[in-house]
PDB file of C-alpha atoms in Angstrom:
ATOM      1  CA  MET N 823     103.077 107.965 101.335  1.00 47.00           C
ATOM      2  CA  VAL N 824     103.480 110.770  98.837  1.00 46.00           C
ATOM      3  CA  ASP N 825     101.698 114.110  98.965  1.00 59.00           C
ATOM      4  CA  ILE N 826      99.868 114.877  95.735  1.00 72.00           C
ATOM      5  CA  LYS N 827     102.535 115.461  93.155  1.00 84.00           C
ATOM      6  CA  LYS N 828     102.405 115.897  89.422  1.00 92.00           C
ATOM      7  CA  LEU N 829     103.133 112.647  87.608  1.00 93.00           C
ATOM      8  CA  ASN N 830     105.680 112.937  84.850  1.00 95.00           C
ATOM      9  CA  PRO N 831     103.848 112.012  81.599  1.00 95.00           C
ATOM     10  CA  ASP N 832     107.122 110.664  80.161  1.00 95.00           C
ATOM     11  CA  HIS N 833     107.424 108.284  83.132  1.00 94.00           C
ATOM     12  CA  VAL N 834     103.820 107.142  82.730  1.00 94.00           C
ATOM     13  CA  GLU N 835     104.357 106.522  79.013  1.00 95.00           C
ATOM     14  CA  GLU N 836     107.489 104.450  79.666  1.00 94.00           C
ATOM     15  CA  ILE N 837     105.914 102.515  82.568  1.00 94.00           C
ATOM     16  CA  VAL N 838     102.969 101.585  80.348  1.00 94.00           C
ATOM     17  CA  LYS N 839     105.400 100.285  77.688  1.00 94.00           C
ATOM     18  CA  VAL N 840     107.406  98.287  80.251  1.00 93.00           C
ATOM     19  CA  VAL N 841     104.341  96.784  81.907  1.00 94.00           C
ATOM     20  CA  ASN N 842     102.495  95.989  78.678  1.00 96.00           C
ATOM     21  CA  SER N 843     105.562  94.161  77.333  1.00 94.00           C
ATOM     22  CA  SER N 844     106.176  92.203  80.553  1.00 94.00           C
ATOM     23  CA  PRO N 845     105.850  88.413  80.228  1.00 96.00           C
ATOM     24  CA  TYR N 846     102.713  88.021  82.373  1.00 97.00           C
ATOM     25  CA  PHE N 847     100.819  90.840  80.682  1.00 97.00           C
ATOM     26  CA  ALA N 848     101.816  89.378  77.291  1.00 97.00           C
ATOM     27  CA  LEU N 849     100.689  85.892  78.393  1.00 97.00           C
ATOM     28  CA  LEU N 850      97.214  87.198  79.245  1.00 97.00           C
ATOM     29  CA  SER N 851      97.110  89.751  76.392  1.00 97.00           C
ATOM     30  CA  MET N 852      96.444  92.335  79.134  1.00 98.00           C
ATOM     31  CA  GLU N 853      97.228  96.014  78.600  1.00 98.00           C
ATOM     32  CA  ILE N 854      97.298  99.115  80.729  1.00 97.00           C
ATOM     33  CA  ARG N 855      95.501 101.927  78.990  1.00 93.00           C
ATOM     34  CA  PRO N 856      95.380 105.315  80.758  1.00 82.00           C
ATOM     35  CA  LEU N 857      97.183 105.500  84.092  1.00 92.00           C
ATOM     36  CA  TYR N 858      96.383 108.449  86.348  1.00 94.00           C
ATOM     37  CA  TRP N 859      96.844 109.634  89.913  1.00 96.00           C
ATOM     38  CA  GLY N 860      94.924 107.009  91.897  1.00 97.00           C
ATOM     39  CA  LYS N 861      93.241 105.433  88.864  1.00 98.00           C
ATOM     40  CA  SER N 862      94.018 102.868  86.209  1.00 98.00           C
ATOM     41  CA  HIS N 863      92.359 101.313  83.177  1.00 98.00           C
ATOM     42  CA  LEU N 864      93.306  97.861  81.871  1.00 98.00           C
ATOM     43  CA  GLU N 865      91.834  95.762  79.092  1.00 98.00           C
ATOM     44  CA  VAL N 866      91.910  92.203  77.821  1.00 98.00           C
ATOM     45  CA  LYS N 867      90.496  91.157  74.476  1.00 98.00           C
ATOM     46  CA  VAL N 868      88.906  87.784  75.252  1.00 98.00           C
ATOM     47  CA  LEU N 869      90.604  85.038  73.265  1.00 98.00           C
ATOM     48  CA  GLU N 870      90.193  81.281  73.263  1.00 98.00           C
ATOM     49  CA  LYS N 871      93.194  80.949  75.611  1.00 98.00           C
ATOM     50  CA  HIS N 872      91.195  82.793  78.326  1.00 98.00           C
ATOM     51  CA  LEU N 873      88.325  80.286  78.338  1.00 98.00           C
ATOM     52  CA  GLN N 874      87.811  77.426  80.760  1.00 98.00           C
ATOM     53  CA  PRO N 875      86.187  74.129  79.629  1.00 97.00           C
ATOM     54  CA  TYR N 876      82.651  75.568  79.940  1.00 97.00           C
ATOM     55  CA  GLY N 877      83.455  78.269  77.402  1.00 97.00           C
ATOM     56  CA  MET N 878      83.572  81.132  79.901  1.00 98.00           C
ATOM     57  CA  VAL N 879      86.523  83.341  80.842  1.00 98.00           C
ATOM     58  CA  HIS N 880      88.521  81.602  83.565  1.00 98.00           C
ATOM     59  CA  GLY N 881      88.254  83.271  86.963  1.00 98.00           C
ATOM     60  CA  GLY N 882      92.028  83.644  87.091  1.00 98.00           C
ATOM     61  CA  VAL N 883      91.846  86.158  84.242  1.00 98.00           C
ATOM     62  CA  CYS N 884      89.413  88.317  86.240  1.00 98.00           C
ATOM     63  CA  ALA N 885      91.533  87.908  89.377  1.00 98.00           C
ATOM     64  CA  SER N 886      94.603  89.053  87.450  1.00 98.00           C
ATOM     65  CA  LEU N 887      92.728  92.052  86.080  1.00 98.00           C
ATOM     66  CA  VAL N 888      91.461  93.080  89.533  1.00 98.00           C
ATOM     67  CA  ASP N 889      94.903  92.672  91.098  1.00 98.00           C
ATOM     68  CA  ALA N 890      96.712  94.519  88.298  1.00 98.00           C
ATOM     69  CA  ALA N 891      94.172  97.356  88.022  1.00 98.00           C
ATOM     70  CA  ALA N 892      94.239  97.939  91.788  1.00 98.00           C
ATOM     71  CA  PHE N 893      98.058  97.767  91.805  1.00 98.00           C
ATOM     72  CA  TRP N 894      98.509 100.256  88.965  1.00 98.00           C
ATOM     73  CA  ALA N 895      95.977 102.647  90.511  1.00 98.00           C
ATOM     74  CA  VAL N 896      98.055 102.707  93.717  1.00 98.00           C
ATOM     75  CA  TYR N 897     101.446 102.894  91.973  1.00 96.00           C
ATOM     76  CA  PRO N 898     101.289 106.585  90.929  1.00 96.00           C
ATOM     77  CA  GLN N 899     100.731 107.631  94.555  1.00 96.00           C
ATOM     78  CA  THR N 900     103.758 105.800  95.979  1.00 95.00           C
ATOM     79  CA  ALA N 901     107.220 107.248  96.455  1.00 93.00           C
ATOM     80  CA  ALA N 902     109.528 107.048  93.457  1.00 90.00           C
ATOM     81  CA  ASP N 903     112.084 104.770  95.126  1.00 86.00           C
ATOM     82  CA  ILE N 904     109.887 101.956  96.451  1.00 91.00           C
ATOM     83  CA  GLY N 905     108.216  98.847  95.080  1.00 93.00           C
ATOM     84  CA  LEU N 906     104.965  97.070  95.801  1.00 96.00           C
ATOM     85  CA  THR N 907     103.895  93.462  96.027  1.00 96.00           C
ATOM     86  CA  THR N 908     100.421  92.056  96.517  1.00 98.00           C
ATOM     87  CA  VAL N 909      99.816  90.315  99.838  1.00 98.00           C
ATOM     88  CA  GLU N 910      96.090  89.626  99.486  1.00 98.00           C
ATOM     89  CA  ILE N 911      93.284  89.871  96.970  1.00 98.00           C
ATOM     90  CA  LYS N 912      89.579  89.508  97.642  1.00 98.00           C
ATOM     91  CA  LEU N 913      87.327  88.949  94.690  1.00 98.00           C
ATOM     92  CA  ASN N 914      83.690  88.445  93.812  1.00 98.00           C
ATOM     93  CA  TYR N 915      82.720  86.952  90.464  1.00 98.00           C
ATOM     94  CA  LEU N 916      79.425  88.514  89.435  1.00 98.00           C
ATOM     95  CA  ALA N 917      78.682  87.433  85.857  1.00 98.00           C
ATOM     96  CA  PRO N 918      80.195  85.197  83.174  1.00 97.00           C
ATOM     97  CA  ALA N 919      81.899  86.484  80.055  1.00 98.00           C
ATOM     98  CA  SER N 920      82.884  84.552  76.952  1.00 97.00           C
ATOM     99  CA  LYS N 921      83.775  87.063  74.247  1.00 97.00           C
ATOM    100  CA  GLY N 922      84.533  90.712  73.559  1.00 98.00           C
ATOM    101  CA  ARG N 923      86.646  92.821  75.891  1.00 98.00           C
ATOM    102  CA  LEU N 924      87.092  92.870  79.630  1.00 98.00           C
ATOM    103  CA  ILE N 925      87.689  96.347  80.998  1.00 98.00           C
ATOM    104  CA  ALA N 926      89.147  96.822  84.481  1.00 98.00           C
ATOM    105  CA  ARG N 927      89.072 100.155  86.254  1.00 98.00           C
ATOM    106  CA  GLY N 928      91.226 100.460  89.335  1.00 98.00           C
ATOM    107  CA  LYS N 929      91.040 102.970  92.152  1.00 98.00           C
ATOM    108  CA  SER N 930      93.478 103.674  94.958  1.00 98.00           C
ATOM    109  CA  ILE N 931      91.774 103.512  98.349  1.00 98.00           C
ATOM    110  CA  LYS N 932      94.671 104.022 100.795  1.00 98.00           C
ATOM    111  CA  VAL N 933      98.392 104.520 100.381  1.00 97.00           C
ATOM    112  CA  GLY N 934     100.318 104.060 103.596  1.00 97.00           C
ATOM    113  CA  LYS N 935     103.965 103.733 104.599  1.00 95.00           C
ATOM    114  CA  THR N 936     103.834  99.932 104.632  1.00 97.00           C
ATOM    115  CA  ILE N 937     100.420  98.835 103.325  1.00 98.00           C
ATOM    116  CA  CYS N 938      98.310 100.080 100.413  1.00 98.00           C
ATOM    117  CA  LEU N 939      94.770  99.182  99.362  1.00 98.00           C
ATOM    118  CA  GLY N 940      93.224  99.386  95.928  1.00 98.00           C
ATOM    119  CA  GLU N 941      90.002  98.186  94.361  1.00 98.00           C
ATOM    120  CA  ALA N 942      88.927  97.333  90.853  1.00 98.00           C
ATOM    121  CA  SER N 943      85.831  96.452  88.873  1.00 98.00           C
ATOM    122  CA  VAL N 944      85.838  94.372  85.708  1.00 98.00           C
ATOM    123  CA  GLU N 945      83.103  94.912  83.123  1.00 98.00           C
ATOM    124  CA  ASP N 946      82.459  93.396  79.736  1.00 98.00           C
ATOM    125  CA  ASP N 947      82.252  95.675  76.722  1.00 95.00           C
ATOM    126  CA  LYS N 948      78.479  95.962  77.204  1.00 97.00           C
ATOM    127  CA  GLY N 949      78.939  97.449  80.683  1.00 97.00           C
ATOM    128  CA  ASN N 950      77.941  94.317  82.642  1.00 98.00           C
ATOM    129  CA  LEU N 951      79.811  93.972  85.930  1.00 98.00           C
ATOM    130  CA  VAL N 952      81.786  90.716  85.721  1.00 98.00           C
ATOM    131  CA  ALA N 953      83.952  90.938  88.865  1.00 98.00           C
ATOM    132  CA  HIS N 954      84.885  93.283  91.684  1.00 98.00           C
ATOM    133  CA  GLY N 955      87.609  93.043  94.275  1.00 98.00           C
ATOM    134  CA  THR N 956      90.284  94.594  96.399  1.00 98.00           C
ATOM    135  CA  SER N 957      94.023  94.142  96.528  1.00 98.00           C
ATOM    136  CA  THR N 958      96.228  94.780  99.537  1.00 98.00           C
ATOM    137  CA  MET N 959      99.839  95.599  98.729  1.00 98.00           C
ATOM    138  CA  MET N 960     102.975  95.803 100.841  1.00 98.00           C
ATOM    139  CA  VAL N 961     105.484  98.602 100.266  1.00 97.00           C
ATOM    140  CA  LEU N 962     109.017  97.244  99.795  1.00 95.00           C
ATOM    141  CA  ASP N 963     112.338  99.036  99.440  1.00 90.00           C
ATOM    142  CA  SER N 964     113.964  95.933  97.979  1.00 86.00           C
ATOM    143  CA  VAL N 965     111.713  95.520  94.923  1.00 84.00           C
ATOM    144  CA  LYS N 966     112.272  97.628  91.816  1.00 82.00           C
ATOM    145  CA  ILE N 967     110.775  97.637  88.324  1.00 85.00           C
ATOM    146  CA  GLN N 968     113.230  96.022  85.933  1.00 79.00           C
ATOM    147  CA  GLY N 969     115.203  98.772  84.232  1.00 71.00           C
ATOM    148  CA  GLN N 970     113.877 101.360  86.703  1.00 75.00           C
ATOM    149  CA  SER N 971     117.113 103.371  86.570  1.00 75.00           C
ATOM    150  CA  LYS N 972     116.481 103.997  82.847  1.00 87.00           C
ATOM    151  CA  LEU N 973     112.990 105.397  83.378  1.00 90.00           C
ATOM    152  CA  PRO N 974     112.310 109.141  83.374  1.00 94.00           C
ATOM    153  CA  PRO N 975     111.688 110.575  86.872  1.00 93.00           C
ATOM    154  CA  LYS N 976     108.290 109.582  88.294  1.00 94.00           C
ATOM    155  CA  PHE N 977     107.337 113.103  89.378  1.00 94.00           C
ATOM    156  CA  LEU N 978     107.817 116.573  87.958  1.00 93.00           C
ATOM    157  CA  ASP N 979     109.452 119.058  90.321  1.00 79.00           C
TER     158      ASP N 979
END
């Protein structure tokens, strides 16, 4: 766990670029918007590829948004030299969506030495709550962001 430190804005900017260009984020057309200490904001513009046969956004899209928003809310509060991986997500689907934007807001709940917990809500662009869930993450020394050594330092001194 990290005491409250000042995030390096250059690191945040580069992390957002790396994450938004990663294959899975590109596949879902998912993007991190602002990333703060203990909070995140992600968005997906709903496209035909997100719809299931009934014309509604597939639940997997909402699950991915909840997991990613919770993850990226926790990330700023973890030590600079560790990685995270999700070990469990719990999710409630609360309303259908079929067009517009899905907006996920993540919040860090607990950052520990081995386990972290985050939560996220997904709303449509009219403010209707579409999904809510939690994500439990495991802290790992062996997992690093690809190209991590080229990133600016995570924290300012």
